[in-house]
Short mmCIF file of C-alpha atoms in Angstrom, two decimals:
data_model
loop_
_atom_site.label_atom_id
_atom_site.label_comp_id
_atom_site.label_asym_id
_atom_site.label_seq_id
_atom_site.Cartn_x
_atom_site.Cartn_y
_atom_site.Cartn_z
CA LYS A 1 -18.60 -2.69 -5.19
CA ASN A 2 -14.91 -3.07 -3.76
CA GLU A 3 -13.78 -5.89 -2.14
CA VAL A 4 -12.20 -3.81 1.05
CA GLU A 5 -14.55 -1.39 2.63
CA GLN A 6 -13.11 1.26 5.25
CA SER A 7 -15.71 3.58 7.70
CA PRO A 8 -15.60 5.96 8.20
CA GLN A 9 -13.69 7.78 4.99
CA ASN A 10 -13.22 10.96 7.59
CA LEU A 11 -13.23 11.25 11.19
CA THR A 12 -12.27 14.27 13.38
CA ALA A 13 -11.93 13.70 17.58
CA GLN A 14 -10.19 15.46 20.27
CA GLU A 15 -6.91 14.65 21.88
CA GLY A 16 -7.31 11.79 24.32
CA GLU A 17 -10.87 10.18 22.33
CA PHE A 18 -11.22 6.65 22.00
CA ILE A 19 -10.68 6.14 17.88
CA THR A 20 -12.14 2.97 16.43
CA ILE A 21 -11.63 2.37 12.51
CA ASN A 22 -13.87 -0.68 10.68
CA CYS A 23 -12.73 -2.44 7.56
CA SER A 24 -14.76 -4.77 6.37
CA TYR A 25 -14.06 -7.25 2.87
CA SER A 26 -16.12 -9.40 0.62
CA VAL A 27 -13.36 -12.10 -0.36
CA GLY A 28 -11.61 -14.76 1.51
CA ILE A 29 -8.19 -13.62 2.26
CA SER A 30 -4.88 -15.11 4.18
CA ALA A 31 -3.81 -11.93 6.03
CA LEU A 32 -4.73 -8.40 6.43
CA HIS A 33 -2.58 -5.28 7.14
CA TRP A 34 -3.41 -2.19 8.91
CA LEU A 35 -0.95 0.40 7.32
CA GLN A 36 -0.29 4.53 8.31
CA GLN A 37 0.33 7.05 5.69
CA HIS A 38 1.14 10.86 6.65
CA PRO A 39 1.03 13.73 3.99
CA GLY A 40 3.50 13.37 1.77
CA GLY A 41 5.13 10.41 3.76
CA GLY A 42 5.21 6.89 2.75
CA ILE A 43 2.71 3.55 4.29
CA VAL A 44 3.73 2.52 7.52
CA SER A 45 2.81 -0.97 8.63
CA LEU A 46 1.16 -1.22 11.75
CA PHE A 47 -0.28 -4.49 11.74
CA MET A 48 -0.49 -7.88 9.76
CA LEU A 49 -3.29 -10.30 11.55
CA SER A 50 -4.85 -13.39 9.77
CA SER A 51 -6.66 -14.37 13.25
CA GLY A 52 -7.46 -12.72 16.90
CA LYS A 53 -6.00 -9.53 18.17
CA LYS A 54 -2.77 -7.74 18.21
CA LYS A 55 -1.55 -4.93 20.13
CA HIS A 56 1.14 -2.76 20.01
CA GLY A 57 1.64 0.38 22.28
CA ARG A 58 -1.71 2.59 21.96
CA LEU A 59 -2.97 0.65 18.91
CA ILE A 60 -4.94 -2.60 19.41
CA ALA A 61 -6.01 -4.19 15.81
CA THR A 62 -8.53 -7.27 15.78
CA ILE A 63 -10.25 -9.38 13.10
CA ASN A 64 -13.05 -11.69 12.81
CA ILE A 65 -12.69 -13.95 10.01
CA GLN A 66 -16.22 -15.41 10.13
CA GLU A 67 -17.43 -11.87 9.69
CA LYS A 68 -14.69 -10.79 7.58
CA HIS A 69 -13.98 -7.56 9.51
CA SER A 70 -11.61 -6.11 11.43
CA SER A 71 -11.02 -2.97 13.42
CA LEU A 72 -8.05 -0.29 14.63
CA HIS A 73 -8.32 1.14 17.87
CA ILE A 74 -6.52 4.10 19.08
CA THR A 75 -6.34 4.80 22.43
CA ALA A 76 -5.68 8.10 24.46
CA SER A 77 -5.42 9.36 20.86
CA HIS A 78 -2.82 11.93 20.13
CA PRO A 79 -2.47 14.98 17.36
CA ARG A 80 0.90 12.76 15.85
CA ASP A 81 -2.08 10.13 14.89
CA SER A 82 -3.35 12.40 12.83
CA ALA A 83 -2.83 10.78 9.38
CA VAL A 84 -4.25 8.12 6.79
CA TYR A 85 -5.17 4.62 7.94
CA ILE A 86 -5.48 1.99 5.21
CA CYS A 87 -6.67 -1.66 5.67
CA ALA A 88 -5.59 -4.06 2.83
CA VAL A 89 -5.99 -7.85 2.45
CA ARG A 90 -3.97 -10.38 0.70
CA ILE A 91 -6.95 -12.66 -1.19
CA VAL A 92 -7.01 -16.06 -1.60
CA MET A 93 -7.37 -17.09 -5.20
CA TYR A 94 -9.03 -19.74 -6.90
CA SER A 95 -5.66 -21.77 -7.30
CA GLY A 96 -5.48 -21.88 -3.18
CA GLY A 97 -2.34 -19.60 -3.08
CA GLY A 98 -2.49 -15.98 -1.80
CA ALA A 99 -2.68 -12.99 -4.56
CA ASP A 100 0.57 -11.48 -5.18
CA GLY A 101 -0.20 -8.08 -4.35
CA LEU A 102 -2.26 -6.36 -1.47
CA THR A 103 -5.77 -5.24 -2.05
CA PHE A 104 -6.68 -1.73 -0.26
CA GLY A 105 -9.27 0.13 1.15
CA LYS A 106 -9.50 3.70 0.13
CA GLY A 107 -8.68 4.56 3.95
CA THR A 108 -9.74 6.48 6.79
CA HIS A 109 -8.41 10.03 7.30
CA LEU A 110 -8.16 10.79 10.68
CA ILE A 111 -7.28 14.20 12.61
CA ILE A 112 -6.96 14.22 16.05
CA GLN A 113 -6.86 17.99 17.30
CA PRO A 114 -5.67 19.16 20.76
CA GLY B 1 19.04 0.65 9.26
CA ALA B 2 17.80 0.99 5.42
CA GLY B 3 14.32 0.96 4.49
CA VAL B 4 13.15 0.85 0.70
CA SER B 5 14.22 3.79 -0.94
CA GLN B 6 12.79 5.44 -4.22
CA SER B 7 13.69 8.08 -6.62
CA PRO B 8 12.87 10.36 -7.53
CA ARG B 9 10.83 11.76 -4.88
CA TYR B 10 9.19 14.14 -7.46
CA LYS B 11 8.84 13.79 -11.23
CA VAL B 12 7.01 16.21 -13.42
CA ALA B 13 6.87 15.46 -17.05
CA LYS B 14 5.51 16.69 -20.40
CA ARG B 15 2.42 14.65 -21.81
CA GLY B 16 4.67 12.11 -24.12
CA GLN B 17 7.71 11.81 -22.51
CA ASP B 18 9.26 8.33 -21.06
CA VAL B 19 9.77 8.08 -17.19
CA ALA B 20 11.89 5.89 -15.27
CA LEU B 21 11.60 5.67 -11.44
CA ARG B 22 13.41 3.46 -9.45
CA CYS B 23 13.17 1.65 -5.99
CA ASP B 24 15.74 0.22 -3.87
CA PRO B 25 14.57 -2.43 -1.60
CA ILE B 26 15.87 -3.44 1.49
CA SER B 27 18.69 -5.87 1.33
CA GLY B 28 18.03 -9.45 0.84
CA HIS B 29 14.23 -9.35 0.09
CA VAL B 30 13.13 -11.60 -2.70
CA SER B 31 9.70 -10.12 -3.01
CA LEU B 32 8.92 -6.54 -4.63
CA PHE B 33 5.87 -4.87 -5.32
CA TRP B 34 4.76 -1.77 -7.28
CA TYR B 35 1.48 0.31 -6.44
CA GLN B 36 -0.05 2.90 -7.86
CA GLN B 37 -2.10 5.74 -5.68
CA ALA B 38 -4.07 7.88 -7.39
CA LEU B 39 -4.65 10.83 -5.11
CA GLY B 40 -7.22 10.61 -2.52
CA GLN B 41 -7.47 6.81 -3.45
CA GLY B 42 -6.05 3.80 -1.72
CA PRO B 43 -2.87 2.08 -3.92
CA GLU B 44 -3.50 -0.28 -6.69
CA PHE B 45 -1.33 -3.42 -7.33
CA LEU B 46 0.78 -2.80 -10.54
CA THR B 47 3.35 -5.60 -10.75
CA TYR B 48 4.99 -8.33 -8.65
CA PHE B 49 8.82 -9.66 -8.83
CA GLN B 50 9.79 -12.49 -6.94
CA ASN B 51 14.02 -12.37 -6.95
CA GLU B 52 14.39 -11.25 -10.62
CA ALA B 53 11.57 -13.04 -12.22
CA GLN B 54 8.23 -11.12 -13.09
CA LEU B 55 5.72 -13.44 -11.56
CA ASP B 56 2.80 -10.60 -11.88
CA LYS B 57 2.19 -7.96 -14.04
CA SER B 58 -1.70 -8.43 -14.11
CA GLY B 59 -2.30 -4.28 -12.65
CA LEU B 60 -0.38 -2.64 -15.27
CA PRO B 61 -2.88 -0.43 -17.10
CA SER B 62 -1.58 -0.33 -20.69
CA ASP B 63 1.42 -2.07 -22.38
CA ARG B 64 2.88 1.85 -21.79
CA PHE B 65 4.01 0.68 -18.35
CA PHE B 66 6.98 -1.91 -17.86
CA ALA B 67 9.14 -3.19 -15.44
CA GLU B 68 12.65 -4.95 -14.75
CA ARG B 69 14.56 -6.61 -11.84
CA PRO B 70 17.57 -7.75 -13.76
CA GLU B 71 19.48 -8.55 -10.68
CA GLY B 72 16.96 -9.43 -8.23
CA SER B 73 17.90 -5.89 -6.38
CA VAL B 74 17.00 -2.68 -7.67
CA SER B 75 13.91 -2.38 -9.81
CA THR B 76 12.67 0.25 -12.61
CA LEU B 77 9.57 1.34 -13.40
CA LYS B 78 9.19 2.77 -17.04
CA ILE B 79 6.11 4.48 -18.15
CA GLN B 80 6.32 5.59 -22.29
CA ARG B 81 4.78 8.29 -23.75
CA THR B 82 3.21 9.47 -20.35
CA GLN B 83 -0.37 10.60 -20.24
CA GLN B 84 -2.08 12.59 -18.01
CA GLU B 85 -3.74 9.97 -16.36
CA ASP B 86 -0.71 8.27 -15.25
CA SER B 87 -0.36 11.33 -13.00
CA ALA B 88 -0.38 9.32 -9.05
CA VAL B 89 2.10 8.57 -6.70
CA TYR B 90 3.96 5.12 -7.23
CA LEU B 91 4.91 3.51 -4.31
CA CYS B 92 7.17 0.54 -4.06
CA ALA B 93 7.39 -2.21 -1.17
CA SER B 94 9.69 -5.34 -0.75
CA SER B 95 8.90 -8.13 1.55
CA LEU B 96 11.40 -10.84 2.96
CA GLY B 97 9.67 -14.12 1.94
CA ALA B 98 8.28 -15.00 -1.00
CA SER B 99 4.65 -14.25 -2.29
CA GLY B 100 3.31 -17.51 -1.17
CA GLU B 101 3.35 -16.74 2.10
CA SER B 102 2.22 -13.63 3.97
CA TYR B 103 4.93 -11.42 4.96
CA GLU B 104 5.01 -7.81 6.27
CA GLN B 105 5.51 -5.15 3.17
CA TYR B 106 7.65 -2.65 3.73
CA PHE B 107 6.89 0.66 1.91
CA GLY B 108 9.35 2.92 0.10
CA PRO B 109 8.59 6.99 0.41
CA GLY B 110 7.06 7.38 -3.35
CA THR B 111 7.33 8.61 -6.49
CA ARG B 112 4.61 11.75 -7.28
CA LEU B 113 4.44 12.03 -11.00
CA THR B 114 2.88 14.98 -12.54
CA VAL B 115 2.20 14.55 -16.06
CA THR B 116 1.48 17.91 -17.66
#
């Protein structure tokens, strides 16, 4: 079982719809990242969260530490939002420190149709 | 401003060849990470440098993989005797602080390696 699970794997929606992508994790973490990856392109960091909620433009990210769950919302979706959205966590090690690298989910492939 | 750059962007190697992939992190960034992303999958951690020190290489899949960052800036990931299963996108990321703290990671465009 992956330590980071995302749902849905694929999502197709119409322009203007409200989009929600979910991320659940099974380990203790010090931070959770939401990332965006366009086809053939690099990865762009959208948010880094350790608690609560963050908003940037039409994007909102929330995290519930107790439930080990995070959501990424896109309001008023647009075709340019079409991309793969990846959830990644920094795992807390038994020593109390964080893992050196991030552990990633498999991504959610989002297509927004005009 | 300059972000993380990687070269080459695309590399085709014949099975058994050695390859070297380069990463130029953001100037002044202490931490540098290498990740491997297979087709349709999320990236997986390979190795981590804090300045010139390779502090974690637990994700390197075999002893054919070797990484260095001799002066604490540019890093090279070398794969010896490439195999078909090495075909993937290799991503480099850098962050301002040391791994002990949670800093945003900035990713390069990746190098797509195809082994034929």
